[in-house]
Each structure stands twice: as structure tokens, then as C-alpha cells.
GROMACS .gro file of C-alpha atoms in nm:
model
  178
    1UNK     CA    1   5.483  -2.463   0.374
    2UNK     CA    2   5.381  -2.193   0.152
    3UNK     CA    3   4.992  -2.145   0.094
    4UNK     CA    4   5.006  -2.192  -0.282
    5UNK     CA    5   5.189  -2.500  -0.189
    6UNK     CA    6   4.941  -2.641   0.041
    7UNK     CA    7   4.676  -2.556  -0.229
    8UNK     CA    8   4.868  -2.736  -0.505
    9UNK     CA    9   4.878  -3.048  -0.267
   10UNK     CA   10   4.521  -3.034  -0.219
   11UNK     CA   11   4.431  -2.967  -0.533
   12UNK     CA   12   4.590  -3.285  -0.727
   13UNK     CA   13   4.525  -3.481  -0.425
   14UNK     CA   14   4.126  -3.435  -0.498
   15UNK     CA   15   4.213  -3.488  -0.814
   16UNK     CA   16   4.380  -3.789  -0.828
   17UNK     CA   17   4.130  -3.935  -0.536
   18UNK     CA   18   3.792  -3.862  -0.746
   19UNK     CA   19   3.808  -4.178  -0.967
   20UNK     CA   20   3.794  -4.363  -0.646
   21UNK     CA   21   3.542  -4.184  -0.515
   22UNK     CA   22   3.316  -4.191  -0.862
   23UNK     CA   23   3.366  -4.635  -0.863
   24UNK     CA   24   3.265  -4.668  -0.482
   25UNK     CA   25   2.942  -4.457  -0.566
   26UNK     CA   26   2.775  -4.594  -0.896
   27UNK     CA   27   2.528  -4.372  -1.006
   28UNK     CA   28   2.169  -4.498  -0.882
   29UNK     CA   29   1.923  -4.682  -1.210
   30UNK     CA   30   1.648  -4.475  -1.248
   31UNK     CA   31   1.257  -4.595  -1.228
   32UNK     CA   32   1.227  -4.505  -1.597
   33UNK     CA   33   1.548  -4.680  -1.737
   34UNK     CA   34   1.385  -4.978  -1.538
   35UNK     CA   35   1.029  -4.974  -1.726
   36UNK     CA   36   1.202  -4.909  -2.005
   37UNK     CA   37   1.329  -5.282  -2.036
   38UNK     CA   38   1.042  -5.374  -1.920
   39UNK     CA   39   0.790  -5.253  -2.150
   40UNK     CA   40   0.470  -5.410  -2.223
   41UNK     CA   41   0.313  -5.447  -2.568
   42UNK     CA   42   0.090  -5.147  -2.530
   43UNK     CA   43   0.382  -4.880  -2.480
   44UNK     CA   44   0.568  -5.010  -2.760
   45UNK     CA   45   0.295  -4.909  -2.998
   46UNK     CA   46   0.198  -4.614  -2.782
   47UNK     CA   47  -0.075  -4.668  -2.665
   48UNK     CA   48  -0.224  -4.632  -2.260
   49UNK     CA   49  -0.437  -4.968  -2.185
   50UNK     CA   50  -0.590  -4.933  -1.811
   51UNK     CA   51  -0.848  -5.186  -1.697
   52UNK     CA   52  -1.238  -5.131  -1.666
   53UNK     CA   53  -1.323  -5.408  -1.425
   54UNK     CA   54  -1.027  -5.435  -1.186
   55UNK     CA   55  -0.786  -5.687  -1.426
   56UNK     CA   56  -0.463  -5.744  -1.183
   57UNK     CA   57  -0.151  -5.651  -1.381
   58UNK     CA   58  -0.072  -6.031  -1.454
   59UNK     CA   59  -0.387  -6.065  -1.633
   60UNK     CA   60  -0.344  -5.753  -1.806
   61UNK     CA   61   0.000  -5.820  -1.941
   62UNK     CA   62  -0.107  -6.188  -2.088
   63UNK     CA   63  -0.436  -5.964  -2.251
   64UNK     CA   64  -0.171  -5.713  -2.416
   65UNK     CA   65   0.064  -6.036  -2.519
   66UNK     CA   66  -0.238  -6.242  -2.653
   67UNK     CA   67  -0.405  -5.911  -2.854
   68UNK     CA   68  -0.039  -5.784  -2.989
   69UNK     CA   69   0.010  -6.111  -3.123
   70UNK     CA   70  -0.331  -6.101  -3.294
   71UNK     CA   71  -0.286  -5.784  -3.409
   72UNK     CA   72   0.037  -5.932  -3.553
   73UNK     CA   73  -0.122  -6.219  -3.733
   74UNK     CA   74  -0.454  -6.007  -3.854
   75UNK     CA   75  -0.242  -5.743  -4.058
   76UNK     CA   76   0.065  -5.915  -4.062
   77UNK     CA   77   0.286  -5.576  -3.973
   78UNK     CA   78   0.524  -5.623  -3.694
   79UNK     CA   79   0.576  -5.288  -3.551
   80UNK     CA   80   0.955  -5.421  -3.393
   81UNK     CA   81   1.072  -5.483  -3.723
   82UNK     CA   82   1.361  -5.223  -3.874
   83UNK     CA   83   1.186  -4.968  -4.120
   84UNK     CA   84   1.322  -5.085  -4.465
   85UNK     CA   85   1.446  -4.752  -4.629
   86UNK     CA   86   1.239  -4.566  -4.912
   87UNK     CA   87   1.292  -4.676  -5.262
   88UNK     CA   88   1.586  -4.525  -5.428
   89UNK     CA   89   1.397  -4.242  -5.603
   90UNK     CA   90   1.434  -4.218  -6.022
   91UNK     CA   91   1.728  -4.010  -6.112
   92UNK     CA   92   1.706  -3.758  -6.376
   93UNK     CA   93   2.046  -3.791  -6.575
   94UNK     CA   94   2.121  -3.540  -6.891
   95UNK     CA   95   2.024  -3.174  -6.754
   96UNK     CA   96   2.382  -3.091  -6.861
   97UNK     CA   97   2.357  -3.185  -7.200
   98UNK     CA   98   1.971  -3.045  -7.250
   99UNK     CA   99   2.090  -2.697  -7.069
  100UNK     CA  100   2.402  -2.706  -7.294
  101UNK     CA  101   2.182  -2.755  -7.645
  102UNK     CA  102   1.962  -2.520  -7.544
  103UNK     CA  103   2.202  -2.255  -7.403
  104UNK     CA  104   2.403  -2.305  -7.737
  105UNK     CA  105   2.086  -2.250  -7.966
  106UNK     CA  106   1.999  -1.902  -7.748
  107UNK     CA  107   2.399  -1.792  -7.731
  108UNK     CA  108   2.393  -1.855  -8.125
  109UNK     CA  109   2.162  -1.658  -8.172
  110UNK     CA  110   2.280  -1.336  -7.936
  111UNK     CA  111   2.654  -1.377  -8.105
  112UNK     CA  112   2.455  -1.346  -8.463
  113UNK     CA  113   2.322  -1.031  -8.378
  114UNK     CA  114   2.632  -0.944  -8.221
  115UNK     CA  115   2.856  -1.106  -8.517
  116UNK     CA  116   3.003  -1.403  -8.399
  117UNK     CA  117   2.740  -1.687  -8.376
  118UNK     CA  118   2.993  -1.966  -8.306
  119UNK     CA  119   3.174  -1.767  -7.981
  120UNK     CA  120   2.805  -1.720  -7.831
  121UNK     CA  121   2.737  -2.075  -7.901
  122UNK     CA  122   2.995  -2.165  -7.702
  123UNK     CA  123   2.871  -1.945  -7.426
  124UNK     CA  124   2.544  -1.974  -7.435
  125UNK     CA  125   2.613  -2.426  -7.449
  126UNK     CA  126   2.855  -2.356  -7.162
  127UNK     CA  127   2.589  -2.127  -6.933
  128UNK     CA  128   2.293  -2.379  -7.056
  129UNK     CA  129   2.509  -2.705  -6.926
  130UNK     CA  130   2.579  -2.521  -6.597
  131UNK     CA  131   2.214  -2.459  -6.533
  132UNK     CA  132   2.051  -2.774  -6.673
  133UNK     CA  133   2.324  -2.955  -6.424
  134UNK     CA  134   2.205  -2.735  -6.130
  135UNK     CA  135   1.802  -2.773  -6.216
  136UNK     CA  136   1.905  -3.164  -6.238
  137UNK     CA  137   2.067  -3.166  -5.908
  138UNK     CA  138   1.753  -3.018  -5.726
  139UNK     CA  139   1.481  -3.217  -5.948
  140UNK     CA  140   1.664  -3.508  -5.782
  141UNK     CA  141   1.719  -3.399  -5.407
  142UNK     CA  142   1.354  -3.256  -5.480
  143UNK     CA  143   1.247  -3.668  -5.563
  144UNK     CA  144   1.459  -3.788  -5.283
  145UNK     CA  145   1.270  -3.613  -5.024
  146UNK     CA  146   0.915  -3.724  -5.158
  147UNK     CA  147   1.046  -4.074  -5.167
  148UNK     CA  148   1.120  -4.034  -4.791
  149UNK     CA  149   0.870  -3.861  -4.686
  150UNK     CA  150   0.637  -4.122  -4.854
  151UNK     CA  151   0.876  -4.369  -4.673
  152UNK     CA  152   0.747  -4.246  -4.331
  153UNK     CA  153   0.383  -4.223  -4.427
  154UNK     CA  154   0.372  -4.545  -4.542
  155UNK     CA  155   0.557  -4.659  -4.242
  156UNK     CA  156   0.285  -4.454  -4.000
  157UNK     CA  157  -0.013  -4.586  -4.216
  158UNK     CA  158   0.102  -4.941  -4.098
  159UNK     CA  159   0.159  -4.861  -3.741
  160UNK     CA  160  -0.215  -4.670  -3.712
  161UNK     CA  161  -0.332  -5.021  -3.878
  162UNK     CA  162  -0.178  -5.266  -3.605
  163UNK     CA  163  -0.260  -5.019  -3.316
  164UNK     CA  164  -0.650  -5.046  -3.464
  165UNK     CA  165  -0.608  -5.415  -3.480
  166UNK     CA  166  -0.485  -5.455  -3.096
  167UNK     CA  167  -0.722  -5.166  -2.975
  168UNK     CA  168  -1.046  -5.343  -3.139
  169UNK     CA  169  -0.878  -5.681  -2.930
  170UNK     CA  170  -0.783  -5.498  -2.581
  171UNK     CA  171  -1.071  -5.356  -2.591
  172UNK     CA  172  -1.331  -5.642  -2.627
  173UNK     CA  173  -1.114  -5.804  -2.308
  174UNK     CA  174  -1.222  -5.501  -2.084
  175UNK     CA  175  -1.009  -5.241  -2.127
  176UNK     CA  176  -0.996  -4.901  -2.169
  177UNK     CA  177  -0.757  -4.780  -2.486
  178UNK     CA  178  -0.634  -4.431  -2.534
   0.00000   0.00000   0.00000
């Protein structure tokens, strides 16, 4: 046999042998995909609770169950639930028509002087509409943004509440909160 033969052989022979190989070894689950599932009420909020006087980790996790779900009923914000989206922010609507009046009124004016009022009209209402449309379009991406943005605020103001709410709890059951 030829070398580039043998090499060919080889070649597709690995290849054709690596799903086999791939199934028989499953790729091992690693320690954090494991806590992940597994987290306790503390980590979902973000918070570290460690004991002060030697709590086992049974006791601690009924504490962190017991104070989430007082946190829950003192402020009444579950921190699980889906973020509802911002409020649809007010749309400004007629920047075209306000550019195109005033463009009109300035181009009448220039095609006076320059003696034809109606052609610079029609320039001046054409350049107006194109620029009210374009200061319209970024008013309301502008508004869109600040509704978002007040969207997440909001949304942190609440979290910062229940994580006071189950701190002030975890804490009075001898634990240290960071």
C-alpha cells in the first residue's frame, strides 16, 4: 500500500470511530452545574448567609426557607417572578408635519428673496418634514430607553427591598449576612 493510502485509511477510520468514542465517555457534571440546581434561597437573591453559632446546614437551609418566605409575605415581591417589561413609552407622532410647516414658512421666505416663494416653499416643507421625522424618531428611541432604564431600577429597588426584608430575618436567627 501506498503511504497516502494508509493515511487516508486512518484518517476516516478515526473519523468515523470518534462518535463512538464521544457516547462511551459522557462528559463528567461539574460541582457548579450541581449547586446550581440546588440553590438555596440566599444565592438566589445574592446574598452569602454563614452561621455565627455553629447552625448544621439542615438547620440553616429551613432558616433561609422560613425568612425568604417572610420576606415574601412582608413586601410582597417575589424575586422568581419574570420581570414584567417597561411601559410602552408615549410616542411623539407629527414631527413630519411640524418640520414640514415650518420648513415651508422658512423656504417661503428664502424663494421671496430669491423670486419664487412657492418653489422654496416646497423645499423648505420638504427639508422641514425630513428633519421633524428624524428629531421624532430619536425623541422616541430617546423615551424608550428612559422607560427601560426606569424598568430596571424599579426592578433593582424591589430586589434591594426583599434582600433587606430576609437579611433583617436571617439575621435575628444567628447568622451572618453579606
Amino acid at each position: 500500500m501506498q503511504p497516502t493510502t494508509i493515511l487516508l485509511t486512518s484518517v476516516c477510520a478515526l473519523l468515523t470511530a470518534a462518535p463512538t468514542i464521544a457516547a462511551q465517555n459522557p462528559p463528567a457534571t461539574s460541582p457548579q452545574a450541581a449547586t446550581a440546581t440546588s440553590a438555596s434561597p440566599a444565592s438566589k437573591i445574592g446574598l452569602f448567609v454563614n452561621p455565627k453559632h455553629n447552625q448544621d446546614a439542615g438547620q440553616q437551609a429551613e432558616d433561609e426557607n422560613a425568612c425568604y418566605a417572610t420576606a415574601q409575605q412582608q413586601t410582597g415581591i417575589d424575586p422568581t417572578a419574570p420581570v414584567t417589561p417597561p411601559p410602552e413609552a408615549a410616542k411623539k407622532q407629527g414631527g413630519g408635519a411640524k418640520g414640514a410647516a415650518g420648513g415651508a414658512a422658512g423656504g417661503a421666505a428664502i424663494g421671496a428673496i430669491a423670486g419664487d416663494a412657492g418653489t422654496g416653499a416646497a423645499i423648505g416643507a420638504t427639508a422641514g418634514a425630513v428633519r421633524g421625522r428624524r428629531q421624532q424618531k430619536k425623541a422616541n428611541k430617546e423615551a424608550e430607553q428612559q422607560a427601560v432604564q426606569q424598568g430596571q431600577t424599579q426592578q433593582q429597588q424591589r430586589l434591594d427591598t426583599f434582600r433587606r426584608a430576609f437579611s433583617s430575618c436571617i439575621d435575628a436567627k444567628g447568622y451572618a449576612v453579606k
